[in-house]
CSV table of C-alpha atoms and ligand atoms in Angstrom, one decimal:
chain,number,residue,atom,x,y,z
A,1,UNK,CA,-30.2,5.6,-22.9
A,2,UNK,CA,-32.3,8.7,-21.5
A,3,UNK,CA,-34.5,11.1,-22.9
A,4,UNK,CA,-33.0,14.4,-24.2
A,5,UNK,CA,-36.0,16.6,-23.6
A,6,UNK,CA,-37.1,20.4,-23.7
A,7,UNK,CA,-40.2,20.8,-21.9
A,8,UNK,CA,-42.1,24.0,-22.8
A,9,UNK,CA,-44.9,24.6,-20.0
A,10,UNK,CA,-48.0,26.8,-19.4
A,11,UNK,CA,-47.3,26.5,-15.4
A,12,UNK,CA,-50.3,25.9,-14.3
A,13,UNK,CA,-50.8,23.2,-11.4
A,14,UNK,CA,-51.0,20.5,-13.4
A,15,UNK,CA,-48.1,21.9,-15.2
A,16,UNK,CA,-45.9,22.2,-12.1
A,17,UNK,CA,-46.6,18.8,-11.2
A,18,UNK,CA,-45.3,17.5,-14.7
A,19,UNK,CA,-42.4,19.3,-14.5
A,20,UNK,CA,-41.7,17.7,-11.0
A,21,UNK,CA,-42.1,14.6,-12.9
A,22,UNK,CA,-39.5,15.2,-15.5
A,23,UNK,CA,-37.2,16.1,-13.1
A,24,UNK,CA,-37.6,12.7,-11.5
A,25,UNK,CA,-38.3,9.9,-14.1
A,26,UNK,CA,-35.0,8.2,-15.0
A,27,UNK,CA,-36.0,7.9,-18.1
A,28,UNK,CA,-35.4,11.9,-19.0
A,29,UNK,CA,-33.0,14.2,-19.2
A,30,UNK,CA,-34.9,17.5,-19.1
A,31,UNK,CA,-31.9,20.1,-21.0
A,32,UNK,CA,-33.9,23.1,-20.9
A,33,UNK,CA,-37.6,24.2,-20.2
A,34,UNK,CA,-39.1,26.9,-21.9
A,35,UNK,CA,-42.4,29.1,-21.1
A,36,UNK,CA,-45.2,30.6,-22.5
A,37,UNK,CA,-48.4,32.0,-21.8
A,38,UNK,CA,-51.2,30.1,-21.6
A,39,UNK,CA,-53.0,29.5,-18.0
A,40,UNK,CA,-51.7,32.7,-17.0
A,41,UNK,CA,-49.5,35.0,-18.4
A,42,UNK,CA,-45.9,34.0,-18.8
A,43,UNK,CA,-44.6,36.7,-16.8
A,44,UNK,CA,-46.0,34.5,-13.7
A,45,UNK,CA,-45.3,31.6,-15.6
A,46,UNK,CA,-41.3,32.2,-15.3
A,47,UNK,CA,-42.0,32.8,-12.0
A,48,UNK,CA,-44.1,30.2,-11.0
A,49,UNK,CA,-41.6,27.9,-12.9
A,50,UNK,CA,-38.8,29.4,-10.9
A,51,UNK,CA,-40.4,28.4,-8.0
A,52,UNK,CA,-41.2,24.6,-8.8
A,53,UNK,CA,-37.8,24.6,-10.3
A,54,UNK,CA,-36.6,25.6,-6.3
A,55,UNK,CA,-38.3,22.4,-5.2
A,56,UNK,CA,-35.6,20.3,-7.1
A,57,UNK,CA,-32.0,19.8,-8.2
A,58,UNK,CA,-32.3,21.7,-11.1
A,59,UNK,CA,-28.7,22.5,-11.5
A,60,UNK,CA,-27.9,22.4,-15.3
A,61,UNK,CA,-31.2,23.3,-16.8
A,62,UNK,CA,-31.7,26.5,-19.0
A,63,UNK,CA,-34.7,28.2,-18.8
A,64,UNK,CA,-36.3,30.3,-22.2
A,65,UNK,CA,-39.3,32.7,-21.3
A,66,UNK,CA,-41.3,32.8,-24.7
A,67,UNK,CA,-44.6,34.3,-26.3
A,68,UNK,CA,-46.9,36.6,-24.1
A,69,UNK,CA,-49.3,36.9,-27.2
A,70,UNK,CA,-51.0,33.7,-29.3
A,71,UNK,CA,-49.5,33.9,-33.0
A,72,UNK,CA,-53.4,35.7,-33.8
A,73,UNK,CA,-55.2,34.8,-31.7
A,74,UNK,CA,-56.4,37.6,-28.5
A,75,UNK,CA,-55.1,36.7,-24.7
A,76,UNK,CA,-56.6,34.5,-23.2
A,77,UNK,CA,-56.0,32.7,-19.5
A,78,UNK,CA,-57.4,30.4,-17.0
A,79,UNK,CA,-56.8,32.6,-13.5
A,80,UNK,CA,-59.9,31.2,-12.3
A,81,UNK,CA,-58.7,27.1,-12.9
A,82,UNK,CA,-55.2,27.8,-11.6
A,83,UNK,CA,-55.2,30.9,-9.4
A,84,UNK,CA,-53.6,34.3,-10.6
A,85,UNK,CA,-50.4,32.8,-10.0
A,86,UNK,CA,-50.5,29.9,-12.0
A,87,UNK,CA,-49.6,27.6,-8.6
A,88,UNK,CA,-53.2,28.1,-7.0
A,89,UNK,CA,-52.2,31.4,-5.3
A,90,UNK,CA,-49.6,29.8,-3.4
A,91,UNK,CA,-46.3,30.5,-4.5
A,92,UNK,CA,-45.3,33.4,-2.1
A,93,UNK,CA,-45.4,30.2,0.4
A,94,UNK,CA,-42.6,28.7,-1.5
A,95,UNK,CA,-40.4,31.8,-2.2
A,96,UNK,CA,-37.8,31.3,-0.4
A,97,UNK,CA,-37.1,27.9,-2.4
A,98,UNK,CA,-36.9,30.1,-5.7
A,99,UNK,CA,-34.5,28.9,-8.2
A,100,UNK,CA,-31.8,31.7,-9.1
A,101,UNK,CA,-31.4,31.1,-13.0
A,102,UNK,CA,-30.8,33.7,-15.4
A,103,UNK,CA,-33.8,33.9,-18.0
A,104,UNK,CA,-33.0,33.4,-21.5
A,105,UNK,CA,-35.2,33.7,-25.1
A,106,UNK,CA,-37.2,30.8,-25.7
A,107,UNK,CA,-37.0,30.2,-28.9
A,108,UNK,CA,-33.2,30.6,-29.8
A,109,UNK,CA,-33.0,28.4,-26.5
A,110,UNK,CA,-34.7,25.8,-28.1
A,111,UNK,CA,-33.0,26.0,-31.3
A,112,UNK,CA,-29.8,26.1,-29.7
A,113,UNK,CA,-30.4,23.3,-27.8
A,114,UNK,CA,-31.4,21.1,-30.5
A,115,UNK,CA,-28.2,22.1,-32.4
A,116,UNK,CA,-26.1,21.1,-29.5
A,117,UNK,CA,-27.4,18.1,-28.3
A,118,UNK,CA,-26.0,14.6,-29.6
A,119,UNK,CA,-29.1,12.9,-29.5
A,120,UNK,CA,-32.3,14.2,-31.3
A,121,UNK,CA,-34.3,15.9,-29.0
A,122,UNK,CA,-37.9,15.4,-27.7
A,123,UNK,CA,-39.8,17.6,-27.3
A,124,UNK,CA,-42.7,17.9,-24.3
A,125,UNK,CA,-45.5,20.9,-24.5
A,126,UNK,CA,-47.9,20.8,-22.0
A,127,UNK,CA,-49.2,24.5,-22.5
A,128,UNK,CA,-50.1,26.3,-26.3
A,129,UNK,CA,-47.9,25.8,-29.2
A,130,UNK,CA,-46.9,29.2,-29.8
A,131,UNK,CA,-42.8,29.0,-28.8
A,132,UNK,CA,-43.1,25.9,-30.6
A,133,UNK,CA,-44.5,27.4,-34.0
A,134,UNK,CA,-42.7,30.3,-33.6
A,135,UNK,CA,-39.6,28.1,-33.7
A,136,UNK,CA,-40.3,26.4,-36.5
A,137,UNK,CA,-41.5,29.8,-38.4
A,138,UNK,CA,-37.8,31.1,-37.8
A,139,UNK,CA,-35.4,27.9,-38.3
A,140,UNK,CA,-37.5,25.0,-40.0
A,141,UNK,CA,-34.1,23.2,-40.8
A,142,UNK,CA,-33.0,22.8,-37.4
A,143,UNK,CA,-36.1,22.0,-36.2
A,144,UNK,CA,-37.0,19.0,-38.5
A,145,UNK,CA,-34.1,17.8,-36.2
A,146,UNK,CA,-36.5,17.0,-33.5
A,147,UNK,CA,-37.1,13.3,-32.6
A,148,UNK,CA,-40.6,14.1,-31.7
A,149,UNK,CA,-42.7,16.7,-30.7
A,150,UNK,CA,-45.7,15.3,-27.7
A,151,UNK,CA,-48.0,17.9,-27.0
A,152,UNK,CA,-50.8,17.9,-24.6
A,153,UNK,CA,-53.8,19.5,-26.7
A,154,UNK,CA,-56.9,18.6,-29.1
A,155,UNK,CA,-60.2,16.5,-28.1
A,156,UNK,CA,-61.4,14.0,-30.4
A,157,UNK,CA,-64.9,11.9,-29.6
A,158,UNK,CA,-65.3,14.0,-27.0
A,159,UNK,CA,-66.1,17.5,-25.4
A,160,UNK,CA,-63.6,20.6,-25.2
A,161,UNK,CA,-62.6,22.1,-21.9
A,162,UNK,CA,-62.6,25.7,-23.3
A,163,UNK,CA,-64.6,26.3,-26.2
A,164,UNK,CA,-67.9,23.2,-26.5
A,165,UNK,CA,-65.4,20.8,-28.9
A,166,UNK,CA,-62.0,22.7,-28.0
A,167,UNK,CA,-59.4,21.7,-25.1
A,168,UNK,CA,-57.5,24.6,-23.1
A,169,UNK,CA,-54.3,24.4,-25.5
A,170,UNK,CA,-55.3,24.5,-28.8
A,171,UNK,CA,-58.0,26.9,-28.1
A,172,UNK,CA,-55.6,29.9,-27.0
A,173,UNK,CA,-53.1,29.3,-29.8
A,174,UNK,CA,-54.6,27.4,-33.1
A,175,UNK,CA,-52.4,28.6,-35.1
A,176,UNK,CA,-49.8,27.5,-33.5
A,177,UNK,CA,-50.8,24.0,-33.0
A,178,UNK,CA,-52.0,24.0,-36.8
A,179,UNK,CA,-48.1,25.1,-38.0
A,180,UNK,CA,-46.9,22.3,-35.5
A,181,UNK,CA,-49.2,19.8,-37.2
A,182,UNK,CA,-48.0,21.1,-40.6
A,183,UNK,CA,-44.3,21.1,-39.9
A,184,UNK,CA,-43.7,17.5,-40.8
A,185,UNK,CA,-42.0,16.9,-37.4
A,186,UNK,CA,-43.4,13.6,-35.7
A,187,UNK,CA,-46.2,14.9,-33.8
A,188,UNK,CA,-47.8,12.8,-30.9
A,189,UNK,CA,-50.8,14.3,-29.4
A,190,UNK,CA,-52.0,13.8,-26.0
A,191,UNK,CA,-55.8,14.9,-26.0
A,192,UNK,CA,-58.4,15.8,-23.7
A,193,UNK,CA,-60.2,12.8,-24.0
A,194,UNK,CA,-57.3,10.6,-22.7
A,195,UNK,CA,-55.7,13.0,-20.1
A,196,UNK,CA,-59.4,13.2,-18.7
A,197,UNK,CA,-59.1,9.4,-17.6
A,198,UNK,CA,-56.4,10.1,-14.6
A,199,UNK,CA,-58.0,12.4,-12.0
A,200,UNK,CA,-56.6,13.0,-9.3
A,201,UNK,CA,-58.9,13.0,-6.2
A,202,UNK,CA,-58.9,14.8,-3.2
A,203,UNK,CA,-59.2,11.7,-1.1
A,204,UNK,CA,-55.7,10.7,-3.4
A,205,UNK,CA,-54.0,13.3,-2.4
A,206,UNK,CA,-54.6,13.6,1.3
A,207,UNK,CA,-53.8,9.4,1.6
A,208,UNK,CA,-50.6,10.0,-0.4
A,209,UNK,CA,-49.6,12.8,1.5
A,210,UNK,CA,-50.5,11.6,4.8
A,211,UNK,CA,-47.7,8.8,3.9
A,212,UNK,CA,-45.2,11.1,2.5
A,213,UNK,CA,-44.3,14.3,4.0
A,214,UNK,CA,-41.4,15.3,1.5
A,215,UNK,CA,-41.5,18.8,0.0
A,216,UNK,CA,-42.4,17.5,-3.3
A,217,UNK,CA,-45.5,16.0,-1.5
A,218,UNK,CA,-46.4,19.1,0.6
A,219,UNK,CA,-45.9,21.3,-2.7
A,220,UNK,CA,-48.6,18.7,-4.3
A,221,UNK,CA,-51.0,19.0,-1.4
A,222,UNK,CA,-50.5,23.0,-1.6
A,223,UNK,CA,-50.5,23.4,-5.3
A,224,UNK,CA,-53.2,21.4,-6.1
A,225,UNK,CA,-56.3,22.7,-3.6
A,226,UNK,CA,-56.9,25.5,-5.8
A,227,UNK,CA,-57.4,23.1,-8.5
A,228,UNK,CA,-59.4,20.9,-6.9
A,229,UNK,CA,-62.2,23.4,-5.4
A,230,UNK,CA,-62.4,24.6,-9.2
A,231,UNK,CA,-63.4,21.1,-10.5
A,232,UNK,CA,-65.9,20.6,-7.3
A,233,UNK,CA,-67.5,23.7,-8.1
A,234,UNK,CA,-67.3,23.4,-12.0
A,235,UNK,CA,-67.3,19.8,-13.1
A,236,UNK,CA,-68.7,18.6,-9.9
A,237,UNK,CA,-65.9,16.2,-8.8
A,238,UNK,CA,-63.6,16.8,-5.9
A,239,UNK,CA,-60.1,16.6,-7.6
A,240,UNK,CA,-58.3,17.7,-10.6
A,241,UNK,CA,-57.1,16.2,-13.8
A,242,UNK,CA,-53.6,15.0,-14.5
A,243,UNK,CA,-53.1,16.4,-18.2
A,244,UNK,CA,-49.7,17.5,-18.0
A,245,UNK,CA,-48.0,14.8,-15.5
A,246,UNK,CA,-49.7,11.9,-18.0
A,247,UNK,CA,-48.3,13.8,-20.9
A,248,UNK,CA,-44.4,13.5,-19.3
A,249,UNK,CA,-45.0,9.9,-18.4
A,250,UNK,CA,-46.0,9.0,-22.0
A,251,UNK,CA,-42.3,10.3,-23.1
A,252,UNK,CA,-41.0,8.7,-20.3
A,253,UNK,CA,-42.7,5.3,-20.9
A,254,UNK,CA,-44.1,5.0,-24.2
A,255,UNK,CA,-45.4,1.4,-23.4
A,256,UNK,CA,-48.3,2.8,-21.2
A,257,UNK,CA,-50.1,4.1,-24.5
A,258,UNK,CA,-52.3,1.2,-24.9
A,259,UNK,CA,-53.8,2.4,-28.1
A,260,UNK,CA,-52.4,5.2,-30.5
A,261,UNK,CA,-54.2,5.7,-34.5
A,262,UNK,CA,-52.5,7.6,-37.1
A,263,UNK,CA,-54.9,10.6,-38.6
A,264,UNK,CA,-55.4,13.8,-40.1
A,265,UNK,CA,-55.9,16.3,-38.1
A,266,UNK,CA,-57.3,19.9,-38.5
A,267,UNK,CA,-57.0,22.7,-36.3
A,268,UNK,CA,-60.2,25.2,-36.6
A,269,UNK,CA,-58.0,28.4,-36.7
A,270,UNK,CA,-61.2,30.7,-37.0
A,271,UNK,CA,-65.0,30.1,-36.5
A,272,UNK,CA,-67.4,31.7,-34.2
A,273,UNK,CA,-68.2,28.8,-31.6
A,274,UNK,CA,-65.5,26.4,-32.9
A,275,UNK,CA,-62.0,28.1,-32.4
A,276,UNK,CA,-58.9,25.6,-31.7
A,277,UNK,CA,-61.3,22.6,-32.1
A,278,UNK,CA,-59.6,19.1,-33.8
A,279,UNK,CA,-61.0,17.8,-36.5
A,280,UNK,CA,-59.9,14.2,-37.8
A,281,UNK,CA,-60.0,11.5,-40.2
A,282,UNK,CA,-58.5,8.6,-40.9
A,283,UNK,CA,-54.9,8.9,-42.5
A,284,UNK,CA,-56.8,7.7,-46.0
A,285,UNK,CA,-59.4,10.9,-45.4
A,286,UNK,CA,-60.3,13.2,-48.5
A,287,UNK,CA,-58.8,16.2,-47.4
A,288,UNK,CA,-55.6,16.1,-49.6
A,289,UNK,CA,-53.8,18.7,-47.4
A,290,UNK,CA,-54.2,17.7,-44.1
A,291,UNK,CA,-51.2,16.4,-42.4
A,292,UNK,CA,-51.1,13.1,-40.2
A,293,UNK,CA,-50.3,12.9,-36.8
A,294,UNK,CA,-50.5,10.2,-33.7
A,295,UNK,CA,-53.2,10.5,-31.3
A,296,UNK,CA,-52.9,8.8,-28.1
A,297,UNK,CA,-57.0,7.2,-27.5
A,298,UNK,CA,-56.2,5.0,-24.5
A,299,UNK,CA,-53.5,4.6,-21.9
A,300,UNK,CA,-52.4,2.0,-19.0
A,301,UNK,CA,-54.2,4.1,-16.0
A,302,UNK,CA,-52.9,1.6,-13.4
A,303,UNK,CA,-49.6,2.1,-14.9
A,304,UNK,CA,-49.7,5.8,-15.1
A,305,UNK,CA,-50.3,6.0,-10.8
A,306,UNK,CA,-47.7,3.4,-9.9
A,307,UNK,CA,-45.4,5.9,-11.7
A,308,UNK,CA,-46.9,9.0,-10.3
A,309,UNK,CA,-46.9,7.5,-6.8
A,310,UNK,CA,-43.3,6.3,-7.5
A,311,UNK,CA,-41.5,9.4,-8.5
A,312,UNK,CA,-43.6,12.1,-6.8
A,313,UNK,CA,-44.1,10.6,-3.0
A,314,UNK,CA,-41.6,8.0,-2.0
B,401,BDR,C1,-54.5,21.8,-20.5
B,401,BDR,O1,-54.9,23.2,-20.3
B,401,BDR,C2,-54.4,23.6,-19.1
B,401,BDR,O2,-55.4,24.1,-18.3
B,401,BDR,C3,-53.6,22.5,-18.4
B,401,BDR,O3,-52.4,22.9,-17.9
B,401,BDR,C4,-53.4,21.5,-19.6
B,401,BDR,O4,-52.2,21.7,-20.2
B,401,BDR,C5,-55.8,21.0,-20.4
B,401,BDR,O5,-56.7,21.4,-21.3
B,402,CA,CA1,-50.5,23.2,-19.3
């Protein structure tokens, strides 16, 4: 039986490419995808979303523009890691492929959806937690309805991506992620650490395309150059990472997580230098209050490509 899935994006490239992803893994059935600011702001996000939506049969899906603002925390995006667009400064290329759905609220979308659908819904966040949090701030009941709840966010034994110890996520909205955490819905977290471990490379990308010249794969080559000269310049490697797509693929496929540990888990909602930084122990740990989540440590890389290569270039 398939996936019943809300996915509630940031869009971003990496973003995009997961939502392509969804769209194509048998595994899901994608009901409705909901939007919030993050990488840029989610006016562009809707947009930008629109657009990748274009790409695909998308008939059937509902689409919820949510937060513009963190739950506390001041704006913050990442123009200069995904262009002001979100899609690398691309998308007027792909404008004419812009899907014509009417916008609804994110978060009664998301409760609504979870009311109406037969089997318990996942949900997939690949941008900050705010629609998420918000949800649950205005309907906990029908919220604790959700299956699961995999979100792309948090760095542990590692570095941050944002702030020194914080990744991208968690660092806009920590409040939100910390109400998430709190909620007592399942919550599987896909951190920095792992989603750092499937880069894509330029030299991928220009082999994969060079062998598939769908739109899906030209969109990839497009979307993701923007990307890519960010991380050459920034983190020295010529590519970008995969955080979003590998986050999809985990719902998808749970058996590529080769190692997953039960903790507590903190979210630093205010500090100087340590904002949206995760903080864990194991499930045993003193601090009485702190709730327990999954955290994915390790995945099946070779795994994770067949399945990008798969269902994004053949
Ligand atoms: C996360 O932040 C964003 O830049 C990416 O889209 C990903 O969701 C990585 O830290
Ligand atoms: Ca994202």
């Amino acid at each position: 039986m398939k996936r019943s899935v809300i996915l509630d994006v940031d869009t971003g490239v990496d973003d995009a490419i997961a939502i392509l992803l969804a769209l194509n893994l048998p595994q899901l059935e994608v009901k409705a995808i909901t939007m919030v600011s993050g990488n840029v702001h989610v006016d562009e996000v809707t947009e930008s979303t629109k657009t990748v939506l274009g790409l695909t049969d998308y008939h059937g899906i509902r689409l919820g523009k949510g937060s513009s603002v963190s739950l506390r925390r001041k704006r913050f995006h990442a123009p200069e890691v995904h262009g002001k667009d979100g899609l690398g400064n691309i998308r007027k290329r792909y404008d004419t492929y812009k899907a014509r759905i009417r916008t609804e609220r994110a978060v009664p979308l998301i409760l609504e959806t979870i009311k109406r659908t037969k089997i318990p819904i996942t949900i997939i966040a690949t941008g900050p937690l705010t629609n998420i949090a918000r949800a649950i701030l205005k309907d906990k009941r029908t919220m604790r309805c959700v299956k699961e709840i995999i979100s792309m966010g948090g760095s542990f034994e590692y570095r941050g991506n944002t702030g020194p110890l914080a990744e991208f996520n968690y660092y806009v909205d920590p409040d939100a992620a910390d109400v998430v955490a709190r909620s007592g819905i399942p919550l599987t977290v896909v951190p920095l650490n792992v989603t750092e471990t499937v880069p894509l490379k330029r030299e991928d990308i220009i082999r994969l395309t060079g062998k598939s010249n769908t739109l899906t794969a030209r969109f990839i080559y497009d979307v993701t150059k923007f990307y890519m000269d960010y991380h050459k310049k920034v983190e020295s490697f010529n590519g970008g990472f995969m955080h979003d797509p590998l986050t999809v693929v985990i719902a998808a496929i749970p058996s590529i997580v080769k190692k997953k540990i039960q903790r507590t888990m903190l979210v630093e909602t205010g500090g100087i230098y340590t904002g949206g930084t995760t903080l864990t122990r194991d499930a045993k740990g003193r601090e009485k209050h702190a709730p327990v989540v999954s955290i994915v440590m390790e995945i099946n890389r070779q795994k994770f490509w067949i399945t990008f290569r798969k269902y994004l270039f053949t």
